[in-house]
């Protein structure tokens, strides 16, 4: 079965391509390489022994999207990762984010709506919950006003898919709300490749570990949490990738209970920034140079998932511990720096 993975050379996309190939799916990747590299294909081949088909173009080019579906009329499912994801940049350039993340989604859905049966998995985010009132966060927690245009593109994306599913019964979609993805494939053949100074915690930690960054700033030590630092649900990217395959199989098998469904994808365990640092120190045997500084604007205090729905309905559960995920991130960082 042929699966289209947009953004398939990115961080989560590439790990999902590997898991799809492991399950025997044929993968076609569309990626514009705006935040990835063609070299990722070599990493995928090193792991699976199979080179996915790769087409380099920007999904904003509507005629190319139309042409793609004309040439590939037998797509059994689409997993849509391609999107811009820098929160700060989205505040500076909102229209770029709406064009990149919403425009491309609409073009894809227009093509899928014309198909006899279409299966679609969307990359959403726990950011849609904002600071939820109750922990752990269930899928029924209210969606709060987005803190950034990036976050808004995830909320709007979900609404656009939901509205389309209402009028296109042949379209089946699942939105996966990721908590905090981290880590790398255990082979260290693929992993996260942030451009410039990492904005996310884990790549900053591992870059500090290899000496690329002098000091980690811990954003805020006065939050109302046990150690004063923010709490997140860090999920190993391989576990997250497997959730996509399970969700896709649910749609392909016709086992979904509605043609639009939403699932949290996390571990169910919250870890503080200081706990993440300790985990790094344990798995690397290195001391990390860090300093508690002011809070980062826009950060919420605590977010971790209630994963009951994914566990019971999807039959998926995160397997890796924080230390295992951290070790994989560290192995990858060391490999790319050597
Ligand atoms: C952010 C986005 C989220 C997005 C995710 C992608 C916001 C509000 N949320 O999540 O929508 O899906 O990235 O991975 O921007 N931290 C430090 N020092 C650092 C970097 C981070 O202390 O140098 C802290 C942060 O304050 C936070 C935690 O580490 O408490 C995790 O931060 P980060 O990795 O940036 O993820 P989120 O902000 O949770």
Coordinates of C-alpha atoms and ligand atoms in Angstrom, one line a residue:
X1 CA 0.0 0.0 0.0
X2 CA 1.3 3.4 -1.0
X3 CA 1.4 6.1 1.7
X4 CA 2.2 9.8 1.1
X5 CA 4.3 11.3 3.9
X6 CA 4.5 15.1 3.5
X7 CA 7.5 16.5 5.3
X8 CA 8.9 13.0 5.4
X9 CA 12.5 14.1 5.6
X10 CA 11.8 16.1 8.8
X11 CA 12.3 15.0 12.4
X12 CA 9.0 13.2 13.1
X13 CA 8.4 12.5 9.4
X14 CA 11.6 10.5 8.8
X15 CA 11.0 8.4 11.9
X16 CA 7.5 7.7 10.7
X17 CA 8.7 6.7 7.2
X18 CA 11.0 4.1 8.9
X19 CA 8.1 2.6 10.9
X20 CA 5.9 2.6 7.8
X21 CA 8.5 0.7 5.8
X22 CA 9.1 -1.7 8.7
X23 CA 5.4 -2.6 8.4
X24 CA 5.7 -3.1 4.7
X25 CA 4.1 0.1 3.4
X26 CA 5.5 1.7 0.2
X27 CA 6.3 5.3 1.0
X28 CA 6.3 8.4 -1.2
X29 CA 7.8 11.6 0.4
X30 CA 7.0 15.1 -0.5
X31 CA 9.4 17.6 1.1
X32 CA 10.6 21.0 0.1
X33 CA 13.8 20.7 2.1
X34 CA 13.1 24.0 3.8
X35 CA 14.0 22.5 7.2
X36 CA 15.5 19.2 6.2
X37 CA 18.1 17.6 4.0
X38 CA 18.1 15.0 1.3
X39 CA 20.8 13.2 3.3
X40 CA 18.0 12.0 5.6
X41 CA 17.1 9.5 2.8
X42 CA 20.5 7.8 3.4
X43 CA 19.7 7.4 7.0
X44 CA 16.3 5.9 6.2
X45 CA 18.0 3.5 3.8
X46 CA 20.6 2.5 6.3
X47 CA 17.9 1.5 8.7
X48 CA 15.3 -0.1 6.5
X49 CA 17.3 -1.1 3.4
X50 CA 14.6 0.5 1.2
X51 CA 14.7 3.9 -0.4
X52 CA 11.4 5.7 -0.3
X53 CA 10.3 7.6 -3.4
X54 CA 11.1 11.3 -2.9
X55 CA 9.6 14.3 -4.7
X56 CA 11.0 17.7 -3.9
X57 CA 8.4 20.5 -4.1
X58 CA 6.6 23.0 -2.0
X59 CA 2.9 22.1 -1.2
X60 CA 2.0 25.7 -1.6
X61 CA 2.4 25.1 -5.4
X62 CA -1.2 24.0 -5.9
X63 CA -0.7 22.8 -9.4
X64 CA 2.1 20.5 -8.3
X65 CA -0.1 19.0 -5.6
X66 CA -2.9 18.4 -8.2
X67 CA -0.4 16.9 -10.6
X68 CA 1.0 14.6 -7.8
X69 CA -2.4 13.1 -7.1
X70 CA -3.0 12.6 -10.9
X71 CA 0.3 10.6 -11.1
X72 CA -0.4 8.7 -7.9
X73 CA -4.0 7.8 -8.0
X74 CA -3.5 4.8 -5.7
X75 CA -2.5 6.6 -2.5
X76 CA -3.9 4.5 0.4
X77 CA -3.2 7.2 3.0
X78 CA -1.6 10.5 3.7
X79 CA 0.4 11.5 6.8
X80 CA 0.8 15.3 6.8
X81 CA 3.8 16.6 8.7
X82 CA 4.9 19.4 6.3
X83 CA 4.5 22.6 8.2
X84 CA 6.4 25.5 9.8
X85 CA 6.8 25.0 13.6
X86 CA 8.9 27.8 15.1
X87 CA 6.6 29.5 17.7
X88 CA 8.6 32.8 17.9
X89 CA 8.9 33.1 14.1
X90 CA 5.2 32.6 13.8
X91 CA 4.6 35.6 16.0
X92 CA 6.9 37.7 13.7
X93 CA 5.5 36.3 10.4
X94 CA 1.9 35.2 11.0
X95 CA 0.9 35.3 7.3
X96 CA 3.8 33.0 6.4
X97 CA 2.5 30.5 8.9
X98 CA -1.1 30.7 7.8
X99 CA 0.0 30.3 4.2
X100 CA 2.4 27.4 4.9
X101 CA 0.3 25.5 7.3
X102 CA -3.2 26.3 6.3
X103 CA -2.9 26.8 2.6
X104 CA -1.1 23.5 2.0
X105 CA -3.6 21.6 4.2
X106 CA -6.5 23.0 2.1
X107 CA -4.8 21.9 -1.1
X108 CA -4.3 18.4 0.2
X109 CA -7.8 18.1 1.5
X110 CA -9.2 19.3 -1.9
X111 CA -7.4 16.4 -3.6
X112 CA -8.4 13.9 -0.9
X113 CA -12.1 15.0 -1.1
X114 CA -12.1 14.0 -4.8
X115 CA -11.0 10.4 -4.0
X116 CA -13.3 7.4 -3.6
X117 CA -11.8 6.8 -0.1
X118 CA -9.1 8.8 1.6
X119 CA -7.3 8.4 4.9
X120 CA -5.5 11.3 6.5
X121 CA -3.4 11.7 9.6
X122 CA -2.7 15.3 10.8
X123 CA 0.1 16.5 13.0
X124 CA -1.6 18.4 15.8
X125 CA -0.2 19.5 19.1
X126 CA -1.0 19.7 22.8
X127 CA -0.5 23.4 22.3
X128 CA -4.3 23.4 21.4
X129 CA -5.0 23.0 25.2
X130 CA -3.0 26.0 26.3
X131 CA -2.6 25.8 30.1
X132 CA -5.3 23.1 30.8
X133 CA -7.0 23.3 34.2
X134 CA -6.9 19.6 34.9
X135 CA -3.9 17.2 34.7
X136 CA -3.4 14.8 33.0
X137 CA -5.0 16.4 29.9
X138 CA -7.8 14.4 28.2
X139 CA -9.0 14.9 24.7
X140 CA -12.1 16.5 26.2
X141 CA -10.2 19.4 27.7
X142 CA -11.3 22.6 26.1
X143 CA -9.2 24.1 23.3
X144 CA -8.0 27.4 24.6
X145 CA -7.2 30.6 22.6
X146 CA -3.9 30.0 20.8
X147 CA -0.8 31.8 22.2
X148 CA 0.8 32.1 18.8
X149 CA 0.0 31.9 15.1
X150 CA 1.8 28.6 15.0
X151 CA -0.5 27.2 17.7
X152 CA -3.5 28.7 15.9
X153 CA -2.6 26.9 12.7
X154 CA -2.9 23.6 14.6
X155 CA -6.3 24.6 16.0
X156 CA -7.5 25.9 12.7
X157 CA -6.1 22.8 10.9
X158 CA -8.2 20.5 13.2
X159 CA -11.3 22.6 12.5
X160 CA -10.8 22.6 8.8
X161 CA -10.4 18.8 8.8
X162 CA -13.4 18.3 11.0
X163 CA -15.6 20.6 8.8
X164 CA -14.4 18.8 5.7
X165 CA -15.1 15.3 7.2
X166 CA -18.6 16.4 7.9
X167 CA -19.4 16.9 4.3
X168 CA -17.0 14.3 2.7
X169 CA -18.0 10.9 4.2
X170 CA -15.3 9.1 2.1
X171 CA -12.6 11.2 4.0
X172 CA -11.4 9.6 7.2
X173 CA -9.1 11.6 9.4
X174 CA -7.2 11.4 12.7
X175 CA -5.6 14.3 14.4
X176 CA -2.7 13.3 16.7
X177 CA -2.0 15.9 19.4
X178 CA 1.6 15.4 20.2
X179 CA 3.1 16.3 23.5
X180 CA 6.9 17.0 23.5
X181 CA 8.7 14.8 20.9
X182 CA 12.4 14.1 21.5
X183 CA 15.1 11.6 20.9
X184 CA 16.3 9.8 17.8
X185 CA 16.2 6.4 16.1
X186 CA 18.3 4.0 18.3
X187 CA 20.5 3.3 15.3
X188 CA 21.5 7.1 15.4
X189 CA 21.0 7.1 11.6
X190 CA 18.3 9.7 11.8
X191 CA 17.4 12.3 14.4
X192 CA 16.6 16.0 15.0
X193 CA 18.5 18.6 13.0
X194 CA 17.6 22.0 14.3
X195 CA 18.9 24.9 12.2
X196 CA 20.8 27.5 14.3
X197 CA 20.3 27.8 18.0
X198 CA 17.8 25.2 19.2
X199 CA 14.6 26.7 20.7
X200 CA 13.5 23.4 22.1
X201 CA 14.9 22.0 25.3
X202 CA 16.3 18.6 24.4
X203 CA 18.4 19.6 21.3
X204 CA 19.7 22.5 23.3
X205 CA 20.7 20.1 26.1
X206 CA 22.5 17.7 23.8
X207 CA 24.3 20.6 21.9
X208 CA 25.4 22.0 25.3
X209 CA 26.6 18.4 26.1
X210 CA 28.9 18.4 23.1
X211 CA 30.2 21.9 23.8
X212 CA 28.3 23.7 21.0
X213 CA 26.4 25.8 23.5
X214 CA 28.1 27.2 26.6
X215 CA 25.2 27.3 29.0
X216 CA 21.6 26.1 29.1
X217 CA 19.1 28.8 30.3
X218 CA 16.4 27.2 32.3
X219 CA 13.4 29.4 31.7
X220 CA 11.9 30.1 35.1
X221 CA 12.6 28.5 38.5
X222 CA 9.6 29.9 40.3
X223 CA 6.7 28.0 38.7
X224 CA 4.2 26.4 41.1
X225 CA 5.7 22.9 40.5
X226 CA 7.7 20.7 42.9
X227 CA 11.1 22.0 41.8
X228 CA 9.9 25.3 40.4
X229 CA 10.5 24.4 36.7
X230 CA 8.0 23.7 34.0
X231 CA 6.6 20.2 33.5
X232 CA 6.2 18.6 30.1
X233 CA 5.4 15.1 28.7
X234 CA 8.5 14.1 26.7
X235 CA 7.8 11.4 24.2
X236 CA 10.4 9.3 22.3
X237 CA 10.0 10.1 18.6
X238 CA 10.0 6.4 17.7
X239 CA 7.0 5.8 20.0
X240 CA 5.3 8.8 18.4
X241 CA 6.2 7.5 14.9
X242 CA 4.6 4.2 15.7
X243 CA 1.4 6.0 16.8
X244 CA 1.1 7.3 13.3
X245 CA 1.3 3.8 11.8
X246 CA -1.3 2.5 14.2
X247 CA -3.6 5.4 13.5
X248 CA -3.2 4.9 9.8
X249 CA -4.0 1.2 10.1
X250 CA -7.1 2.0 12.0
X251 CA -8.4 4.1 9.1
X252 CA -7.2 1.7 6.4
X253 CA -8.9 -1.2 8.3
X254 CA -12.1 0.9 8.6
X255 CA -12.0 0.5 12.4
X256 CA -12.5 4.1 13.2
X257 CA -15.7 5.0 15.1
X258 CA -16.2 8.4 13.4
X259 CA -14.6 9.8 10.2
X260 CA -12.8 12.5 12.3
X261 CA -11.1 11.5 15.5
X262 CA -8.6 13.1 17.9
X263 CA -6.0 11.4 20.1
X264 CA -3.4 12.6 22.6
X265 CA 0.0 11.2 21.9
X266 CA 2.2 11.4 25.0
X267 CA 3.6 9.1 27.7
X268 CA 1.3 10.2 30.5
X269 CA 4.2 11.2 32.7
X270 CA 5.3 14.8 33.3
X271 CA 9.0 15.7 33.8
X272 CA 10.4 19.0 34.9
X273 CA 13.2 20.9 33.1
X274 CA 15.5 20.0 36.0
X275 CA 14.5 16.3 35.7
X276 CA 15.3 16.4 32.0
X277 CA 18.7 17.8 32.8
X278 CA 19.3 15.1 35.4
X279 CA 18.3 12.5 32.9
X280 CA 20.8 13.9 30.5
X281 CA 23.5 13.8 33.2
X282 CA 22.7 10.2 34.0
X283 CA 22.8 8.9 30.5
X284 CA 25.8 10.9 29.3
X285 CA 27.9 10.9 32.5
X286 CA 28.4 14.6 31.9
X287 CA 27.6 17.6 34.1
X288 CA 25.5 20.2 32.3
X289 CA 26.3 23.9 32.7
X290 CA 22.9 25.5 33.3
X291 CA 21.5 28.6 34.9
X292 CA 18.0 29.4 36.0
X293 CA 16.9 32.6 34.3
X294 CA 13.6 34.5 33.8
X295 CA 10.5 32.8 32.5
X296 CA 10.1 32.5 28.7
X297 CA 7.0 34.5 27.6
X298 CA 4.2 32.2 26.4
X299 CA 5.3 29.1 28.3
X300 CA 2.7 27.2 30.2
X301 CA 3.4 25.7 33.6
X302 CA 2.4 22.1 33.2
X303 CA 1.2 19.8 30.4
X304 CA 1.1 16.0 30.4
X305 CA -1.3 13.7 28.6
X306 CA -4.0 11.4 29.7
X307 CA -3.3 8.6 27.2
X308 CA -6.2 6.4 28.1
X309 CA -7.9 7.0 24.7
X310 CA -4.8 6.2 22.7
X311 CA -4.1 3.2 24.9
X312 CA -7.5 1.7 24.7
X313 CA -9.0 2.8 21.4
X314 CA -5.8 2.9 19.3
X315 CA -4.1 0.1 21.2
X316 CA -0.9 2.1 21.3
X317 CA 1.2 2.9 24.3
X318 CA 4.5 4.8 24.6
X319 CA 7.2 2.3 25.6
X320 CA 10.4 4.3 26.1
X321 CA 11.4 6.0 29.3
X322 CA 12.8 9.6 29.5
X323 CA 16.3 8.2 30.0
X324 CA 16.0 5.9 26.9
X325 CA 14.7 8.8 24.8
X326 CA 17.5 11.1 26.2
X327 CA 20.2 8.5 25.5
X328 CA 19.0 8.2 21.9
X329 CA 19.1 12.0 21.5
X330 CA 22.6 12.0 23.0
X331 CA 23.9 9.2 20.8
X332 CA 22.6 11.0 17.7
X333 CA 24.1 14.4 18.8
X334 CA 27.5 12.7 19.3
X335 CA 27.3 10.9 16.0
X336 CA 26.5 14.0 13.9
X337 CA 29.2 16.1 15.7
X338 CA 31.9 13.4 14.9
Ligands
LIG1 C1 7.0 24.1 22.1 C2 5.7 24.7 21.6 C3 4.8 23.7 21.1 C4 5.4 22.9 20.0 C5 6.7 22.3 20.5 C6 7.5 21.6 19.4 C7 5.3 26.7 22.9 C8 4.5 27.4 23.9 N1 5.1 25.5 22.6 O1 6.7 23.3 23.2 O2 3.6 24.2 20.5 O3 4.6 21.9 19.5 O4 7.5 23.3 21.1 O5 8.4 20.8 19.9 O6 6.2 27.3 22.3 N2 13.2 25.3 28.1 C9 14.3 25.8 28.8 N3 15.4 26.3 28.2 C10 15.5 26.2 26.8 C11 14.5 25.6 26.1 C12 13.3 25.2 26.7 O7 14.2 25.9 30.1 O8 16.6 26.6 26.3 C13 12.0 24.9 28.8 C14 10.8 25.6 28.4 O9 10.6 26.7 29.2 C15 9.7 24.5 28.6 C16 10.5 23.2 28.4 O10 11.9 23.5 28.4 O11 9.4 24.5 30.0 C17 10.2 22.6 27.0 O12 10.4 23.6 26.0 P1 10.3 23.3 24.5 O13 11.2 22.2 24.2 O14 10.6 24.6 23.8 O15 8.9 22.9 24.2 P2 7.5 23.6 24.5 O16 7.6 25.0 24.8 O17 6.8 22.7 25.6

